[in-house]
Amino acid sequence: MRPLVVLPWLTAVLACADAGSPPTGQATVTDSSGITIVQNHSPVWSDGEGWRVSPEPVLEIGDTTLTGEGRYVATAARLSNGSVVVLTDAGGRRFGPDGAFLGMFARQGDGPGEFRYAENLVVRPGDTVVVAALRKRAWFAPDGSLQREEVSDLDRFRALGLWGECRTFVLPDLSMISCQEDST
């Protein structure tokens, strides 16, 4: 009959254990007024090996030059030579490693290399910049010149059903994902 006495005793001991100490190597996720907070209790790196943020910016680009006529920045990427390409809702802009404005690409419009609303930018090998929207993709050389473009097969997308309003994403292999409205 002794084994039956051990079970209540073990349960009482475990109930009194410090619940505030998470197991080593784990993280705690909490919600504070709609904000998710993840606290890592056992970092992978040792003291002094963690990431550091420079007190001075590595590159500075002026606000009005950056956005031009655009209202906001959609995405940006750094090329292998240190140049930066920025895609706004008004088109693309190229900046040198020092932040100097070099030129534009992927302008607004309906012509070759132009977009009504471009929302994705992917840097490919050789610093080829691919700008994509649901309707087409365009490849630009590092100097901003248009190399080629492809028009998307919208009938293929439409065959999937009604689409809700959401952002379309281009993956590194240039395939696209988007969301579909749930009719239920």
mmCIF file of C-alpha atoms in Angstrom:
data_model
loop_
_atom_site.group_PDB
_atom_site.id
_atom_site.type_symbol
_atom_site.label_atom_id
_atom_site.label_comp_id
_atom_site.label_asym_id
_atom_site.label_seq_id
_atom_site.Cartn_x
_atom_site.Cartn_y
_atom_site.Cartn_z
ATOM 1 C CA MET A 1 0.000 0.000 0.000
ATOM 2 C CA ARG A 2 2.991 2.360 0.287
ATOM 3 C CA PRO A 3 3.055 3.225 -3.488
ATOM 4 C CA LEU A 4 -0.364 4.836 -3.141
ATOM 5 C CA VAL A 5 0.984 7.167 -0.395
ATOM 6 C CA VAL A 6 3.899 8.303 -2.613
ATOM 7 C CA LEU A 7 1.630 9.605 -5.401
ATOM 8 C CA PRO A 8 -0.129 12.291 -3.272
ATOM 9 C CA TRP A 9 3.220 13.286 -1.718
ATOM 10 C CA LEU A 10 4.877 13.647 -5.166
ATOM 11 C CA THR A 11 1.928 15.673 -6.459
ATOM 12 C CA ALA A 12 2.199 18.053 -3.480
ATOM 13 C CA VAL A 13 5.951 18.526 -3.997
ATOM 14 C CA LEU A 14 5.525 19.292 -7.709
ATOM 15 C CA ALA A 15 2.701 21.733 -6.984
ATOM 16 C CA CYS A 16 4.987 23.683 -4.650
ATOM 17 C CA ALA A 17 7.851 23.894 -7.167
ATOM 18 C CA ASP A 18 8.845 27.338 -8.437
ATOM 19 C CA ALA A 19 6.578 27.831 -11.459
ATOM 20 C CA GLY A 20 8.267 31.147 -12.279
ATOM 21 C CA SER A 21 11.539 29.511 -13.358
ATOM 22 C CA PRO A 22 11.271 28.201 -16.913
ATOM 23 C CA PRO A 23 13.320 25.180 -17.880
ATOM 24 C CA THR A 24 16.845 25.929 -19.137
ATOM 25 C CA GLY A 25 17.025 26.556 -22.877
ATOM 26 C CA GLN A 26 13.392 27.600 -23.156
ATOM 27 C CA ALA A 27 11.682 30.875 -23.898
ATOM 28 C CA THR A 28 8.584 32.386 -22.348
ATOM 29 C CA VAL A 29 5.967 33.995 -24.585
ATOM 30 C CA THR A 30 3.574 36.469 -22.993
ATOM 31 C CA ASP A 31 1.011 38.932 -24.275
ATOM 32 C CA SER A 32 0.964 42.442 -22.885
ATOM 33 C CA SER A 33 -2.010 44.409 -24.167
ATOM 34 C CA GLY A 34 -1.858 42.802 -27.594
ATOM 35 C CA ILE A 35 1.946 42.925 -27.844
ATOM 36 C CA THR A 36 3.734 39.579 -27.966
ATOM 37 C CA ILE A 37 6.846 39.438 -25.794
ATOM 38 C CA VAL A 38 9.324 36.577 -26.141
ATOM 39 C CA GLN A 39 11.916 36.285 -23.392
ATOM 40 C CA ASN A 40 14.844 33.947 -23.993
ATOM 41 C CA HIS A 41 16.095 32.466 -20.726
ATOM 42 C CA SER A 42 19.146 30.706 -22.114
ATOM 43 C CA PRO A 43 20.844 32.559 -24.989
ATOM 44 C CA VAL A 44 22.816 30.559 -27.512
ATOM 45 C CA TRP A 45 25.769 32.925 -27.353
ATOM 46 C CA SER A 46 28.096 33.633 -24.445
ATOM 47 C CA ASP A 47 28.521 37.005 -22.745
ATOM 48 C CA GLY A 48 29.868 39.584 -25.205
ATOM 49 C CA GLU A 49 28.972 37.531 -28.300
ATOM 50 C CA GLY A 50 25.415 38.876 -28.792
ATOM 51 C CA TRP A 51 24.354 41.223 -31.560
ATOM 52 C CA ARG A 52 25.212 44.861 -31.223
ATOM 53 C CA VAL A 53 23.712 47.883 -32.910
ATOM 54 C CA SER A 54 26.095 50.605 -33.984
ATOM 55 C CA PRO A 55 25.457 53.950 -32.277
ATOM 56 C CA GLU A 56 26.011 55.620 -35.659
ATOM 57 C CA PRO A 57 24.088 54.641 -38.812
ATOM 58 C CA VAL A 58 26.042 52.649 -41.392
ATOM 59 C CA LEU A 59 24.230 54.451 -44.217
ATOM 60 C CA GLU A 60 22.080 57.554 -44.233
ATOM 61 C CA ILE A 61 19.586 58.366 -46.984
ATOM 62 C CA GLY A 62 17.578 61.585 -46.844
ATOM 63 C CA ASP A 63 13.812 61.270 -46.429
ATOM 64 C CA THR A 64 12.589 63.235 -49.452
ATOM 65 C CA THR A 65 15.155 61.640 -51.761
ATOM 66 C CA LEU A 66 14.264 58.195 -50.490
ATOM 67 C CA THR A 67 10.520 58.346 -50.983
ATOM 68 C CA GLY A 68 10.386 60.902 -53.792
ATOM 69 C CA GLU A 69 6.747 61.232 -54.726
ATOM 70 C CA GLY A 70 5.932 58.032 -52.843
ATOM 71 C CA ARG A 71 4.120 57.896 -49.559
ATOM 72 C CA TYR A 72 5.958 54.962 -48.031
ATOM 73 C CA VAL A 73 8.754 52.434 -48.482
ATOM 74 C CA ALA A 74 7.614 48.930 -49.492
ATOM 75 C CA THR A 75 11.000 47.192 -49.240
ATOM 76 C CA ALA A 76 14.744 47.717 -49.596
ATOM 77 C CA ALA A 77 17.833 45.588 -50.172
ATOM 78 C CA ARG A 78 21.607 45.974 -50.248
ATOM 79 C CA LEU A 79 23.576 44.846 -53.298
ATOM 80 C CA SER A 80 26.964 43.140 -53.097
ATOM 81 C CA ASN A 81 28.851 46.391 -53.815
ATOM 82 C CA GLY A 82 27.142 48.170 -50.903
ATOM 83 C CA SER A 83 24.593 50.001 -53.049
ATOM 84 C CA VAL A 84 21.004 50.064 -51.833
ATOM 85 C CA VAL A 85 17.825 49.650 -53.840
ATOM 86 C CA VAL A 86 14.595 50.947 -52.345
ATOM 87 C CA LEU A 87 11.084 50.272 -53.610
ATOM 88 C CA THR A 88 8.374 52.765 -52.678
ATOM 89 C CA ASP A 89 4.774 52.931 -53.802
ATOM 90 C CA ALA A 90 5.993 55.382 -56.471
ATOM 91 C CA GLY A 91 8.778 53.196 -57.923
ATOM 92 C CA GLY A 92 12.348 52.147 -57.275
ATOM 93 C CA ARG A 93 15.392 54.208 -56.408
ATOM 94 C CA ARG A 94 19.070 53.281 -56.368
ATOM 95 C CA PHE A 95 21.591 54.692 -53.899
ATOM 96 C CA GLY A 96 25.361 54.286 -53.778
ATOM 97 C CA PRO A 97 27.238 52.800 -50.804
ATOM 98 C CA ASP A 98 27.596 56.372 -49.493
ATOM 99 C CA GLY A 99 23.827 57.037 -49.717
ATOM 100 C CA ALA A 100 24.068 59.236 -52.827
ATOM 101 C CA PHE A 101 21.064 59.037 -55.162
ATOM 102 C CA LEU A 102 22.040 57.172 -58.372
ATOM 103 C CA GLY A 103 18.784 56.907 -60.291
ATOM 104 C CA MET A 104 15.341 55.403 -60.610
ATOM 105 C CA PHE A 105 13.920 52.135 -61.903
ATOM 106 C CA ALA A 106 10.509 50.395 -61.853
ATOM 107 C CA ARG A 107 8.670 53.671 -62.315
ATOM 108 C CA GLN A 108 4.904 54.058 -62.014
ATOM 109 C CA GLY A 109 2.937 53.353 -65.169
ATOM 110 C CA ASP A 110 1.814 50.598 -67.510
ATOM 111 C CA GLY A 111 4.772 50.447 -69.888
ATOM 112 C CA PRO A 112 7.826 48.155 -69.962
ATOM 113 C CA GLY A 113 9.470 48.028 -66.537
ATOM 114 C CA GLU A 114 6.672 50.148 -65.057
ATOM 115 C CA PHE A 115 4.151 49.185 -62.410
ATOM 116 C CA ARG A 116 0.849 50.515 -61.139
ATOM 117 C CA TYR A 117 1.877 49.295 -57.708
ATOM 118 C CA ALA A 118 5.051 47.285 -57.206
ATOM 119 C CA GLU A 119 5.288 45.743 -53.763
ATOM 120 C CA ASN A 120 8.084 43.178 -53.937
ATOM 121 C CA LEU A 121 11.790 43.369 -54.615
ATOM 122 C CA VAL A 122 14.149 40.388 -54.726
ATOM 123 C CA VAL A 123 17.913 40.578 -55.328
ATOM 124 C CA ARG A 124 19.149 37.676 -57.460
ATOM 125 C CA PRO A 125 22.708 36.502 -58.232
ATOM 126 C CA GLY A 126 24.775 39.123 -60.040
ATOM 127 C CA ASP A 127 22.793 41.842 -58.230
ATOM 128 C CA THR A 128 19.919 41.536 -60.674
ATOM 129 C CA VAL A 129 16.931 43.198 -59.029
ATOM 130 C CA VAL A 130 13.519 41.624 -59.650
ATOM 131 C CA VAL A 131 10.513 43.820 -58.964
ATOM 132 C CA ALA A 132 7.168 42.071 -58.830
ATOM 133 C CA ALA A 133 3.493 42.760 -58.482
ATOM 134 C CA LEU A 134 0.571 40.457 -59.050
ATOM 135 C CA ARG A 135 0.367 41.389 -62.753
ATOM 136 C CA LYS A 136 4.044 41.189 -63.747
ATOM 137 C CA ARG A 137 7.701 40.795 -62.809
ATOM 138 C CA ALA A 138 10.589 42.800 -64.210
ATOM 139 C CA TRP A 139 14.343 42.132 -64.039
ATOM 140 C CA PHE A 140 16.670 45.130 -63.719
ATOM 141 C CA ALA A 141 20.459 45.231 -64.039
ATOM 142 C CA PRO A 142 22.410 46.726 -61.095
ATOM 143 C CA ASP A 143 22.544 50.017 -63.027
ATOM 144 C CA GLY A 144 18.706 50.127 -63.105
ATOM 145 C CA SER A 145 18.261 49.266 -66.788
ATOM 146 C CA LEU A 146 15.401 46.915 -67.681
ATOM 147 C CA GLN A 147 16.622 43.452 -68.728
ATOM 148 C CA ARG A 148 13.300 41.663 -69.278
ATOM 149 C CA GLU A 149 9.816 41.268 -67.889
ATOM 150 C CA GLU A 150 7.133 38.594 -67.603
ATOM 151 C CA VAL A 151 3.413 39.122 -67.405
ATOM 152 C CA SER A 152 1.697 36.938 -64.802
ATOM 153 C CA ASP A 153 -0.942 34.419 -65.821
ATOM 154 C CA LEU A 154 -3.881 36.083 -64.055
ATOM 155 C CA ASP A 155 -6.317 33.434 -65.321
ATOM 156 C CA ARG A 156 -4.372 30.904 -63.274
ATOM 157 C CA PHE A 157 -4.821 33.049 -60.154
ATOM 158 C CA ARG A 158 -8.502 33.691 -60.892
ATOM 159 C CA ALA A 159 -9.114 29.932 -61.216
ATOM 160 C CA LEU A 160 -8.354 29.632 -57.501
ATOM 161 C CA GLY A 161 -11.426 31.715 -56.636
ATOM 162 C CA LEU A 162 -12.036 35.140 -55.160
ATOM 163 C CA TRP A 163 -9.055 36.839 -53.584
ATOM 164 C CA GLY A 164 -9.300 38.921 -50.439
ATOM 165 C CA GLU A 165 -7.365 42.123 -50.186
ATOM 166 C CA CYS A 166 -3.941 41.276 -48.895
ATOM 167 C CA ARG A 167 -0.325 41.649 -49.840
ATOM 168 C CA THR A 168 1.240 39.362 -52.408
ATOM 169 C CA PHE A 169 4.733 38.120 -51.584
ATOM 170 C CA VAL A 170 7.497 36.962 -53.912
ATOM 171 C CA LEU A 171 9.684 34.194 -52.557
ATOM 172 C CA PRO A 172 13.436 33.976 -53.307
ATOM 173 C CA ASP A 173 12.750 31.461 -56.116
ATOM 174 C CA LEU A 174 10.391 34.117 -57.616
ATOM 175 C CA SER A 175 7.229 32.092 -56.971
ATOM 176 C CA MET A 176 4.414 34.166 -55.511
ATOM 177 C CA ILE A 177 2.075 33.644 -52.606
ATOM 178 C CA SER A 178 -1.054 35.536 -51.699
ATOM 179 C CA CYS A 179 -4.239 34.933 -49.748
ATOM 180 C CA GLN A 180 -7.595 33.698 -50.889
ATOM 181 C CA GLU A 181 -10.856 34.928 -49.440
ATOM 182 C CA ASP A 182 -12.590 32.344 -47.289
ATOM 183 C CA SER A 183 -16.221 32.228 -48.405
ATOM 184 C CA THR A 184 -17.324 30.514 -45.195
#
